Coordinates of N, CA and C and ligand atoms in Angstrom, one line a residue:
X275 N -46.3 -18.5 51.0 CA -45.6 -19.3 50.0 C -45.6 -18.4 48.7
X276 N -44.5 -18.7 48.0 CA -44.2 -17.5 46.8 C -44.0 -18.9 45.5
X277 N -44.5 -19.0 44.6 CA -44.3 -19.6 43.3 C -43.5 -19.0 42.2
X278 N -42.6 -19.2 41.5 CA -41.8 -18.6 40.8 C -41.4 -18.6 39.8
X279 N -42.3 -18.3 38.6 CA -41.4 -18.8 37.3 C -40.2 -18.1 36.9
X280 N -39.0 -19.2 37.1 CA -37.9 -19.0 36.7 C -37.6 -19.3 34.9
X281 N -36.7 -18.6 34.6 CA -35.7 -18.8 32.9 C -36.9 -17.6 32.5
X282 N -37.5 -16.5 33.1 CA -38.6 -16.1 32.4 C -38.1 -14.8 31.3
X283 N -36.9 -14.5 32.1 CA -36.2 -13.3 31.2 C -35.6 -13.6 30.2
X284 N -35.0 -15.4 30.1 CA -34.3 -15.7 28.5 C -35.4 -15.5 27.9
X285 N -36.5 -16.1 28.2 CA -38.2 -16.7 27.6 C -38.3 -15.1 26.5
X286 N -38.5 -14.1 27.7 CA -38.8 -12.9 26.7 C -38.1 -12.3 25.9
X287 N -36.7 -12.5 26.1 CA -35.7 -12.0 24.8 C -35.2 -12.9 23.5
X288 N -36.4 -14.2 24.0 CA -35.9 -14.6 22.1 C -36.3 -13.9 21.0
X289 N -35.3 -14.5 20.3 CA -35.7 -13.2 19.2 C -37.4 -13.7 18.6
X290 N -37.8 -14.2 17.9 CA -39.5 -13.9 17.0 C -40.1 -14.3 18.1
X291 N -40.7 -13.9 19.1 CA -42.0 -13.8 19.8 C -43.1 -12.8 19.3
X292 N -44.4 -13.0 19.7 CA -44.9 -12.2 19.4 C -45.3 -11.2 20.9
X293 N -45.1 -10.1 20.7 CA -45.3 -9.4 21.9 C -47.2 -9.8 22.1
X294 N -46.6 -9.6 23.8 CA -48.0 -10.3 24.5 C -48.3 -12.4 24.4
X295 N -47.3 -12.5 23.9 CA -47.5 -14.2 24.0 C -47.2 -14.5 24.8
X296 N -45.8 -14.2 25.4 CA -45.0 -15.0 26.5 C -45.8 -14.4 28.0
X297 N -46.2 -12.9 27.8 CA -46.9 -12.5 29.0 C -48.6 -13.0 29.3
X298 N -49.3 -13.7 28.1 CA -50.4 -14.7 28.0 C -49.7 -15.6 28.3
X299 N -48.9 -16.5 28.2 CA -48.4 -17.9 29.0 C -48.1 -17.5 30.0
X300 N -47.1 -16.5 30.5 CA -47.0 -16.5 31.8 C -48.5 -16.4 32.9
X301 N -49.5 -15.9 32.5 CA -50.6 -15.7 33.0 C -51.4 -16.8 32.8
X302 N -51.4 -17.2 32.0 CA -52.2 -19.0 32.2 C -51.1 -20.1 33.1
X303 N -50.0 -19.8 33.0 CA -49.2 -20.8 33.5 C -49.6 -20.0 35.2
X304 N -49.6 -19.1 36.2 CA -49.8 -18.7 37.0 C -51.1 -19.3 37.6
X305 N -52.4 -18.6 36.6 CA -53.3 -19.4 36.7 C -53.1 -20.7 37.3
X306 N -53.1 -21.9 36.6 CA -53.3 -23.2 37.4 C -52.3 -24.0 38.0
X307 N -51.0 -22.4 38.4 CA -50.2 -23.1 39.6 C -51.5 -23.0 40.8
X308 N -52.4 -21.9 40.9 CA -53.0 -20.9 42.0 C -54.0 -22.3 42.3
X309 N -54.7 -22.5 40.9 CA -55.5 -23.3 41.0 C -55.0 -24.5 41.8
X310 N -53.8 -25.2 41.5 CA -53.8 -26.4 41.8 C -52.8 -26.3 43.7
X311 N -53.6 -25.5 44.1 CA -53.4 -25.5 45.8 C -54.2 -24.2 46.4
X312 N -56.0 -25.6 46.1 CA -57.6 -24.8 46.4 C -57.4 -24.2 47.6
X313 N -56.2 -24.7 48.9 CA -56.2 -24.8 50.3 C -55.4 -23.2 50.3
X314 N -55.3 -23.2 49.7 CA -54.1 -21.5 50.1 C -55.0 -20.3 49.3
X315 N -55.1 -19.0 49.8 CA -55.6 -17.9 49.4 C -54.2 -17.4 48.3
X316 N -55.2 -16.6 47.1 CA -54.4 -16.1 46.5 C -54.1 -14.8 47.0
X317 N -52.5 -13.9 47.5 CA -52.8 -12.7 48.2 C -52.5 -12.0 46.7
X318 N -51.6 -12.1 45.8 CA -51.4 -11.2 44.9 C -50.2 -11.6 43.9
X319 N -50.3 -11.4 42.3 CA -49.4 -11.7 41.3 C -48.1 -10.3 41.6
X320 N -47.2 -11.5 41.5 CA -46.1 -10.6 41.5 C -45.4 -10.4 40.2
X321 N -45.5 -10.0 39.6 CA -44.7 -10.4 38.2 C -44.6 -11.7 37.5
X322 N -43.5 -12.2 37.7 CA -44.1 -13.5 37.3 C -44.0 -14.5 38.6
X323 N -44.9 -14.0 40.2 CA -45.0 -15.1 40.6 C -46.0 -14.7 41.3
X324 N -46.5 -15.9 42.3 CA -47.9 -15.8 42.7 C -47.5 -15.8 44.3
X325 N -48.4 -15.1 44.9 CA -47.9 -15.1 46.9 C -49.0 -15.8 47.3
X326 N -49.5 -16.7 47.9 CA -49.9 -17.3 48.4 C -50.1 -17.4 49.8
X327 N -51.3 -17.5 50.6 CA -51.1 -17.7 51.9 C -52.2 -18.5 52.7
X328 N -51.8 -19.2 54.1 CA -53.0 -20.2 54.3 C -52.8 -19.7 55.7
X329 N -54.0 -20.3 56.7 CA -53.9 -20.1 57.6 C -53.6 -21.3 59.0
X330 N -51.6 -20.9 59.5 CA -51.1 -22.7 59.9 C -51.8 -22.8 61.0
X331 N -52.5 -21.9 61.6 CA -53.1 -22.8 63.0 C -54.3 -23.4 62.7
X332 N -55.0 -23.6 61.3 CA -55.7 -24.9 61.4 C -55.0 -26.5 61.0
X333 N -54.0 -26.1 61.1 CA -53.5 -27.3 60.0 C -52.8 -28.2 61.3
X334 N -53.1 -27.5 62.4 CA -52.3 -28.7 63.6 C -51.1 -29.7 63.1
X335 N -50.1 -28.7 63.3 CA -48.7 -29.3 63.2 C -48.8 -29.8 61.4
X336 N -49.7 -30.0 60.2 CA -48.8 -30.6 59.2 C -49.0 -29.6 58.2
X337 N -48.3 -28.0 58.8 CA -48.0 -27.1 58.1 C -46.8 -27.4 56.7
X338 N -46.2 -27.9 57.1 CA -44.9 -28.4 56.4 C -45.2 -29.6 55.5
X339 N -46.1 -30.2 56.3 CA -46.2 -31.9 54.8 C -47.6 -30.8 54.1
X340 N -48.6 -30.0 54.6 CA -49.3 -29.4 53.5 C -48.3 -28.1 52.5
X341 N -47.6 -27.8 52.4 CA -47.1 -26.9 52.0 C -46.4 -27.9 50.8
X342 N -45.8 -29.0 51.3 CA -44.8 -29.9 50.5 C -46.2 -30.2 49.4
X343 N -47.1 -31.1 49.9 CA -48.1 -31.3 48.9 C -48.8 -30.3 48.0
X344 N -48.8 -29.5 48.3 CA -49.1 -28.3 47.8 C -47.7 -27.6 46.7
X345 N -46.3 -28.1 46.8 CA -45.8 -27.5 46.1 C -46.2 -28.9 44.6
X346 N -45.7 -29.9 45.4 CA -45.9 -30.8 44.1 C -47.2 -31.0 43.3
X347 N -48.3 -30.5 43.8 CA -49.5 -30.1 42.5 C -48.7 -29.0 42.2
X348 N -48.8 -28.2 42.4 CA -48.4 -27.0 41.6 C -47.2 -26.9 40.8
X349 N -46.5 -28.0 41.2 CA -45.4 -27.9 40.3 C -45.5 -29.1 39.2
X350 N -47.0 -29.7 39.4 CA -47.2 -30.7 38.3 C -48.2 -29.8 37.5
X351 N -49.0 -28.8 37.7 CA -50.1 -28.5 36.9 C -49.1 -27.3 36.2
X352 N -48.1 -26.6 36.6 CA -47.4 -26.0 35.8 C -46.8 -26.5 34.4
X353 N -46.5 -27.8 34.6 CA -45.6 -28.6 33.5 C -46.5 -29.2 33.0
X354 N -48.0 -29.5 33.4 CA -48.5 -30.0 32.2 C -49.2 -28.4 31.3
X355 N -49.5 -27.5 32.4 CA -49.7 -26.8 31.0 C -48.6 -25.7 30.2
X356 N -47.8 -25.7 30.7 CA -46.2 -25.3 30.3 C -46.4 -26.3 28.5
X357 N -46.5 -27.7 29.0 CA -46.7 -28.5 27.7 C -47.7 -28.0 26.8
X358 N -48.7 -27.7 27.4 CA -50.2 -27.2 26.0 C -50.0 -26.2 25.1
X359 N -48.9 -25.1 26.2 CA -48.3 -23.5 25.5 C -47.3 -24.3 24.6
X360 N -46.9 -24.9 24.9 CA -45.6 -25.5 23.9 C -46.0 -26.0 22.4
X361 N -47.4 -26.8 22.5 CA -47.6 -27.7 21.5 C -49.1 -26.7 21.1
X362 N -49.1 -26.0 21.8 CA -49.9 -25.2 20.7 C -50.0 -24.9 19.3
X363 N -50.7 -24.1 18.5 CA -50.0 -23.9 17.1 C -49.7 -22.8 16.7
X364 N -49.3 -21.9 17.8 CA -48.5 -21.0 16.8 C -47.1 -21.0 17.1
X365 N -46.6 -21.0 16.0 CA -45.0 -21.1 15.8 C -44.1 -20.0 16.4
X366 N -44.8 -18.9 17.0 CA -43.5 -18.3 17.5 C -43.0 -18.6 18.9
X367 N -41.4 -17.8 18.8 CA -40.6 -18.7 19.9 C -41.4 -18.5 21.3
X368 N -42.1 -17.7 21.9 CA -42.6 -17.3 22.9 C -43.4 -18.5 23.7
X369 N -43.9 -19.6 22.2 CA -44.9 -20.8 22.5 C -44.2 -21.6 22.3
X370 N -43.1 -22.0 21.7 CA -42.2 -23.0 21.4 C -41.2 -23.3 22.0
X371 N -41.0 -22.7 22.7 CA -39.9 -22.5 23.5 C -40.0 -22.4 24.9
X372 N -40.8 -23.3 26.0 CA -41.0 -22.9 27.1 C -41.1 -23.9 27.9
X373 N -39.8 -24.8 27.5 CA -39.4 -26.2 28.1 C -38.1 -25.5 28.7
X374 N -37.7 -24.1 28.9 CA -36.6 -23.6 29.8 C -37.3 -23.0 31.1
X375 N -38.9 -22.9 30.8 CA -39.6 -22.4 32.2 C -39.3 -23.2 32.9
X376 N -39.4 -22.9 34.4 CA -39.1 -23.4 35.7 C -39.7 -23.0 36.9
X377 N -40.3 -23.7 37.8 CA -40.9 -23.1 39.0 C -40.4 -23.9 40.3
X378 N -40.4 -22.5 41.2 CA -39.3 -22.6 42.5 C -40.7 -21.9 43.1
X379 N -39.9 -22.5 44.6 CA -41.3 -21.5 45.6 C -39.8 -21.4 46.7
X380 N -40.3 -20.7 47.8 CA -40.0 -20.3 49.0 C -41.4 -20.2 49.8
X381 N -40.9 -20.6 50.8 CA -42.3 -21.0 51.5 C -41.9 -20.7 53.6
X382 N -42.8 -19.8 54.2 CA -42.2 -19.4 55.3 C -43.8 -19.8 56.4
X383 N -43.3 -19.3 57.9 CA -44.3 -19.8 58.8 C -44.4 -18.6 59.2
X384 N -44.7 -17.5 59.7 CA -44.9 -15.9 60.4 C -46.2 -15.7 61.3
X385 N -46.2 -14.4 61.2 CA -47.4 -14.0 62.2 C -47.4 -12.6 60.9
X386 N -48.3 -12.4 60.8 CA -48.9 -11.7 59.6 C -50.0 -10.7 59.8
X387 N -50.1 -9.5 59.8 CA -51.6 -8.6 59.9 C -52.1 -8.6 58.3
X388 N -53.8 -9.0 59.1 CA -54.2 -8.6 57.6 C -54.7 -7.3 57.0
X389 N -54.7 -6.4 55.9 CA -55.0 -5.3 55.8 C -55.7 -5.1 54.8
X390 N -57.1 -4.9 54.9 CA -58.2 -4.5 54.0 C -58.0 -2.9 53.0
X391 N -58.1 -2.8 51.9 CA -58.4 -2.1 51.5 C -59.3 -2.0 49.9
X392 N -60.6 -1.3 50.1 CA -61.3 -1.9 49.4 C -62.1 -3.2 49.6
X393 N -62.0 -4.1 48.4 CA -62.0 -5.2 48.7 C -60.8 -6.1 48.8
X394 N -59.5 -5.6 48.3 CA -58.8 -6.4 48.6 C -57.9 -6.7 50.1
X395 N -57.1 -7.8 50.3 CA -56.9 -8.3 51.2 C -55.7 -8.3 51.1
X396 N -54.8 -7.5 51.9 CA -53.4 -7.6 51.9 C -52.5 -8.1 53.2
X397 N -51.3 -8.9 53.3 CA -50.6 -9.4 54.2 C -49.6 -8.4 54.7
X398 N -49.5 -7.5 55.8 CA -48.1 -6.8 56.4 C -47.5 -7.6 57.4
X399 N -46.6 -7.6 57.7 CA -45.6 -7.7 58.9 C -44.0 -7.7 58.1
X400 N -43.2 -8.3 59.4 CA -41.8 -8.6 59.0 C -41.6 -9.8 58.3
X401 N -42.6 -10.6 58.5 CA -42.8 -12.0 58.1 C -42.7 -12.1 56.6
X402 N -43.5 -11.3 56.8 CA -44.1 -10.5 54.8 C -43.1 -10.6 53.7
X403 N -42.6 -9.5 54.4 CA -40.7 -9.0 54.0 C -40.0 -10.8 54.1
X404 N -40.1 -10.9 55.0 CA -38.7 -12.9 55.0 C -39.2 -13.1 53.7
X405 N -40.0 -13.6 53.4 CA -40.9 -14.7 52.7 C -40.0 -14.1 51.2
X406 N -40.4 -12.8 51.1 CA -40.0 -12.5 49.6 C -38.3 -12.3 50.2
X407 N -38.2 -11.8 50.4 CA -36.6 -11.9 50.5 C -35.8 -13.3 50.2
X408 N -36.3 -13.9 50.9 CA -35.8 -15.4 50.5 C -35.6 -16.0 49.0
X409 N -36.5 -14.8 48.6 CA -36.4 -15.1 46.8 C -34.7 -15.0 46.4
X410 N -34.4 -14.4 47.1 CA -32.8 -13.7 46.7 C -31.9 -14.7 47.6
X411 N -31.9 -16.2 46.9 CA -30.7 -17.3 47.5 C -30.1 -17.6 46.9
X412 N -28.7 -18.4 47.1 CA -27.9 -19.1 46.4 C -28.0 -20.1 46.1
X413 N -29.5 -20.9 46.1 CA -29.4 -22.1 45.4 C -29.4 -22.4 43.9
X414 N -28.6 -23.3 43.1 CA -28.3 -23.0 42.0 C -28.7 -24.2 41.5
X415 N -29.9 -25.0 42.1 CA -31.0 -26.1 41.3 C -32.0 -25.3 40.6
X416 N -32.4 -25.8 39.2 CA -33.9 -24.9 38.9 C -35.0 -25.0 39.5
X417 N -35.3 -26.1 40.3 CA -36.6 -26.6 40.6 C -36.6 -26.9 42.0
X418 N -37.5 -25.9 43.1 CA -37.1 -26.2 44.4 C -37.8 -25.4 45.0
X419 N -38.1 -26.4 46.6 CA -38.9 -25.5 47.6 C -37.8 -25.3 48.8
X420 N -37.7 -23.5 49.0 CA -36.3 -23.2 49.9 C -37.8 -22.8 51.4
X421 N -37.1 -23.4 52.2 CA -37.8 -23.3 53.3 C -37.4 -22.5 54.7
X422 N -38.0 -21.6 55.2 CA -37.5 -21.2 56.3 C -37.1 -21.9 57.4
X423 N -36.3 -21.9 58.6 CA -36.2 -22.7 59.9 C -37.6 -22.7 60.4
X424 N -37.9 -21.8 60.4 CA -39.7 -22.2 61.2 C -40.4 -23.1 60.7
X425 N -40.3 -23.0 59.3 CA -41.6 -23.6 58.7 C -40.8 -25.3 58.7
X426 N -39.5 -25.4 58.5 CA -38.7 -26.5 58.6 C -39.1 -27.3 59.8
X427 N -38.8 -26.2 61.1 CA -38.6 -27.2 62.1 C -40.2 -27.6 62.5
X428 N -41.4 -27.0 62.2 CA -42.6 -26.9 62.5 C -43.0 -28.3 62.2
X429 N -42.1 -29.1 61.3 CA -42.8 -30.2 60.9 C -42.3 -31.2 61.8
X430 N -41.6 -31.3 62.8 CA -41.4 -32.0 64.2 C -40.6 -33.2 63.6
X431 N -41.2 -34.1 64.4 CA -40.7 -35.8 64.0 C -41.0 -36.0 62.9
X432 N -42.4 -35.0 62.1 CA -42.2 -35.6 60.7 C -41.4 -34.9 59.5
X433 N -40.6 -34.5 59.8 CA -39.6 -33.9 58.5 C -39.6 -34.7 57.7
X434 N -39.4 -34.0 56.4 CA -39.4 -35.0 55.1 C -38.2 -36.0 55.3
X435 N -38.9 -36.8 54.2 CA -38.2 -38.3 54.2 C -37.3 -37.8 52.5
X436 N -37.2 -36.8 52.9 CA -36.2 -36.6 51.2 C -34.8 -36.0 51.4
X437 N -34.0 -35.7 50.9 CA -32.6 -35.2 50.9 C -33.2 -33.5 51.1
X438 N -32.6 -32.9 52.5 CA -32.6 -31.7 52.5 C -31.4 -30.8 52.8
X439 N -31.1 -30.1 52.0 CA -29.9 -29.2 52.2 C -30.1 -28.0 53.2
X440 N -28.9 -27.6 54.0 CA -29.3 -26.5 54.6 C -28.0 -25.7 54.4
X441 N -28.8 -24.6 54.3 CA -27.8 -23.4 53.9 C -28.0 -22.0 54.9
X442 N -27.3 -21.3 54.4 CA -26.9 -20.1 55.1 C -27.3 -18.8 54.2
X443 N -28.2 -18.1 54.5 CA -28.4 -17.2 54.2 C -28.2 -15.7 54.5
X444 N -27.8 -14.4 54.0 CA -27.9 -13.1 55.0 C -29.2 -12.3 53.8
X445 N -30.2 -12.1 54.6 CA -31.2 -11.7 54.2 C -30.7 -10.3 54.0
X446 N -31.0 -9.6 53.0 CA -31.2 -7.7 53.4 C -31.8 -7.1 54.3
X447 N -31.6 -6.6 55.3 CA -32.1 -6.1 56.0 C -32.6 -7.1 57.5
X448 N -32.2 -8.1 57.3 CA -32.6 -9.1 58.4 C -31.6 -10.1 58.8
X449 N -30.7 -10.3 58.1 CA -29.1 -10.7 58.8 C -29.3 -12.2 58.5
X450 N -28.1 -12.8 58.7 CA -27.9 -14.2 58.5 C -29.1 -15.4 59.1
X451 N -29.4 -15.9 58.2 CA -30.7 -16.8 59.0 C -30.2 -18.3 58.1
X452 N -30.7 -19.0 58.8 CA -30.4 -20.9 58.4 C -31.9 -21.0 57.2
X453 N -31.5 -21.7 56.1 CA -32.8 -22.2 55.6 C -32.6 -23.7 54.9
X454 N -33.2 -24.1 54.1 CA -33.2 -26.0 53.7 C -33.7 -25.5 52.4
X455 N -33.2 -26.2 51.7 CA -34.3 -26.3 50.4 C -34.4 -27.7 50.1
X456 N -35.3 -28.5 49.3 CA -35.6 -29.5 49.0 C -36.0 -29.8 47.0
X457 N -35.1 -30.7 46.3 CA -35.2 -30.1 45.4 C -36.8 -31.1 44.8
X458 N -37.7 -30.1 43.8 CA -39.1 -30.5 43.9 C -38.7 -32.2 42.9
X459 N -37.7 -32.0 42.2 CA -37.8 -33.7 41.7 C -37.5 -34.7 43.0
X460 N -36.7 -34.1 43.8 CA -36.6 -35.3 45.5 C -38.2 -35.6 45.9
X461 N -38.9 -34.5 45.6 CA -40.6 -34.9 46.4 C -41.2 -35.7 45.3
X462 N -41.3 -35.3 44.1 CA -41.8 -35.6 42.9 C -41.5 -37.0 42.2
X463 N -40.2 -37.4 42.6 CA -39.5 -38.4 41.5 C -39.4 -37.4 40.4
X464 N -38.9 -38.2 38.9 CA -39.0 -37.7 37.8 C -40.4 -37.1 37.6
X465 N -40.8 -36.3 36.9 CA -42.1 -35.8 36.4 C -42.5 -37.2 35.5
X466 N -43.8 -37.4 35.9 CA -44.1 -38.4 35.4 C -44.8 -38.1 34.1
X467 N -45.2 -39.0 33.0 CA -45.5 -38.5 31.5 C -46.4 -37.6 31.3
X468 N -46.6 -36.4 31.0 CA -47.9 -35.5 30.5 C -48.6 -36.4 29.7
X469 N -49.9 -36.1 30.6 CA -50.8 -36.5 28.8 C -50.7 -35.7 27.8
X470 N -50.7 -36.9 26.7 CA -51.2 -35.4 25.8 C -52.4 -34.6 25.4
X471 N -51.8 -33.8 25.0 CA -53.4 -33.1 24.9 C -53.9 -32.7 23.5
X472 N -55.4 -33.1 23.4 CA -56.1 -33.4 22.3 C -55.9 -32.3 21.5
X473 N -56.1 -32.0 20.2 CA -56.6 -31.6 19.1 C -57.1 -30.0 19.7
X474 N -58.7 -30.3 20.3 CA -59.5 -29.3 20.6 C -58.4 -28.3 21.8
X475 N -58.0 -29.0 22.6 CA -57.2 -28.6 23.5 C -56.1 -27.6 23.2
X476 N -55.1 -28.2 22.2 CA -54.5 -27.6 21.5 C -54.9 -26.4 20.7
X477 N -56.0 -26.4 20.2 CA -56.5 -25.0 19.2 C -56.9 -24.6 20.3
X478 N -57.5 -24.6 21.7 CA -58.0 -23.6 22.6 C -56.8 -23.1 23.0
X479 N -55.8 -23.6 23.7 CA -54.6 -22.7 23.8 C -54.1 -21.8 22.8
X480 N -53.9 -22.5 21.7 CA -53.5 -21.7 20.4 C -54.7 -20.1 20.4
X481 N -56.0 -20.5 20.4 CA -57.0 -19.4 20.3 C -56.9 -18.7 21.6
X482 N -55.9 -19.3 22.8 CA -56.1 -18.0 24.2 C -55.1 -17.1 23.5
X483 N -54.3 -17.7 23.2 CA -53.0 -17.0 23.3 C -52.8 -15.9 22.2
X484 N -53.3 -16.4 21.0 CA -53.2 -15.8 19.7 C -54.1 -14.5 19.9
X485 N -55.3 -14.8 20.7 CA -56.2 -13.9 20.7 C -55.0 -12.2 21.3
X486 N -54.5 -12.2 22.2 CA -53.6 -11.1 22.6 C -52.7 -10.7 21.7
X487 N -51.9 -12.0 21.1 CA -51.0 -11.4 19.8 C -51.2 -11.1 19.2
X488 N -52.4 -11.3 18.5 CA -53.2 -10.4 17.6 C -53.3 -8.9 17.0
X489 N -53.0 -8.3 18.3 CA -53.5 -7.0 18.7 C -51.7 -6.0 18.3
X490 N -50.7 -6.8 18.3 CA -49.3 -6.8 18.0 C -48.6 -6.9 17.3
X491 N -47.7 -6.5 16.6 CA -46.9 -6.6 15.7 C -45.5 -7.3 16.1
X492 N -45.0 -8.1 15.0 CA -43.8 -9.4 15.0 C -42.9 -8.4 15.8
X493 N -42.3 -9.0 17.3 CA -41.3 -7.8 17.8 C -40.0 -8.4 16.9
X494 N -39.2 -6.8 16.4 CA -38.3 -7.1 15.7 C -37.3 -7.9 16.4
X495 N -36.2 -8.6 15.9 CA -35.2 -9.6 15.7 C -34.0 -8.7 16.9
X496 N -33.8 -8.9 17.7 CA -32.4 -8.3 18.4 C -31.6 -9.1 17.7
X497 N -30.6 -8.0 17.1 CA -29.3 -8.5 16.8 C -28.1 -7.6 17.1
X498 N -27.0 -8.1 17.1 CA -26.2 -7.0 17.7 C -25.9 -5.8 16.8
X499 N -26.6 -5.6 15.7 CA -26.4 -4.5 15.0 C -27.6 -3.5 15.3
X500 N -27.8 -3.6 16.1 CA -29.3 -3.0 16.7 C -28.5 -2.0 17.9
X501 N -26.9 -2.5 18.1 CA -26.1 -1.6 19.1 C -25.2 -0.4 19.0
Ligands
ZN609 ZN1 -47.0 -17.3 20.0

């Protein structure tokens, strides 16, 4: 499974951020997507997304309802702390502005080698490759889990009880394949109210974030006379 923050390239070209804010939110926002789905290994940050992976032969057959459960924490602990970067206190746009973030997953079923090096733990196969490829679809919702036919039909008699679309995909290098996506407000309902968050809470975000901007200077203003 791949987690995805999306709108992240408007995010960094507003104009007054402070360089290193929006790449400290993206990195706390990553953070407790990871956190909030204990059941999955983290294999590795992609930029701005996280790859994730579990292992479906213990899960006897509810690969598909754990993967769905697993998107909807994750796509609840994103938006509540998506909220904390927001209401933080420092004023630049980098923290103020990050009610255009968005997270999408893609989520696949494979056969996978694992490959040690050092200590870390890396995933090879063809499978590898699907999973991220899939990043590159035509669905044009912001918020959504796009699913492979395996990992789709894996869930038997119990497929979701939600509206699933199925689409047509030609992968690069792997040719036209069927996939579904399901959008995460169909699993979710509406997002239900954030708490808010206290005082102290607020200055600790403000004090993660600030601590890196610190180190940086106000990135100048893009305007088009800069062309
Ligand atoms: Zn800031």
């Amino acid at each position: 499974m791949i987690a995805d923050i999306g709108g992240y390239t408007e995010y960094m070209h507003s104009h007054r951020t402070l360089l290193g804010h929006a790449e400290a939110a993206t990195a706390r926002l990553l953070e407790k997507v990871v956190d909030a789905a204990p059941g999955f290994d983290l294999i590795e940050i992609e930029g701005d997304a996280a790859f994730l992976s579990r292992d479906a032969d213990a899960l006897n057959g509810a690969t598909l309802a754990t993967v769905t459960e697993a998107v909807v924490a994750m796509h609840r602990a994103f938006h509540v702390e998506r909220r904390l970067v927001e209401l933080n206190l420092c004023p630049c746009d980098s923290c103020t502005q990050t009610s255009g973030l968005k997270l999408k997953f893609v989520a696949h079923v494979g056969e996978v080698a694992i490959q040690k090096i050092k200590r870390r733990r890396n995933l090879i196969g063809l499978d590898v490759i699907f999973v991220h490829r899939l990043l590159k679809n035509p669905v044009q919702v912001p918020e959504y889990v796009l699913l492979s036919e395996d990992l789709y039909r894996s869930g038997g008699a119990s497929a979701p009880d939600h509206p699933v679309h199925e689409i047509s995909q030609d992968l690069e290098g792997i040719g036209p394949v069927r996939t579904y996506f399901v959008e995460v407000e169909d699993l979710t309902g509406p997002l239900a109210p954030l708490p808010d968050p206290s005082v102290s809470q607020r200055l600790g975000a403000t004090v993660g974030i600030l601590g890196r901007g610190l180190r940086h200077k106000l990135r100048p203003r893009r305007t088009a006379a800069a062309h």
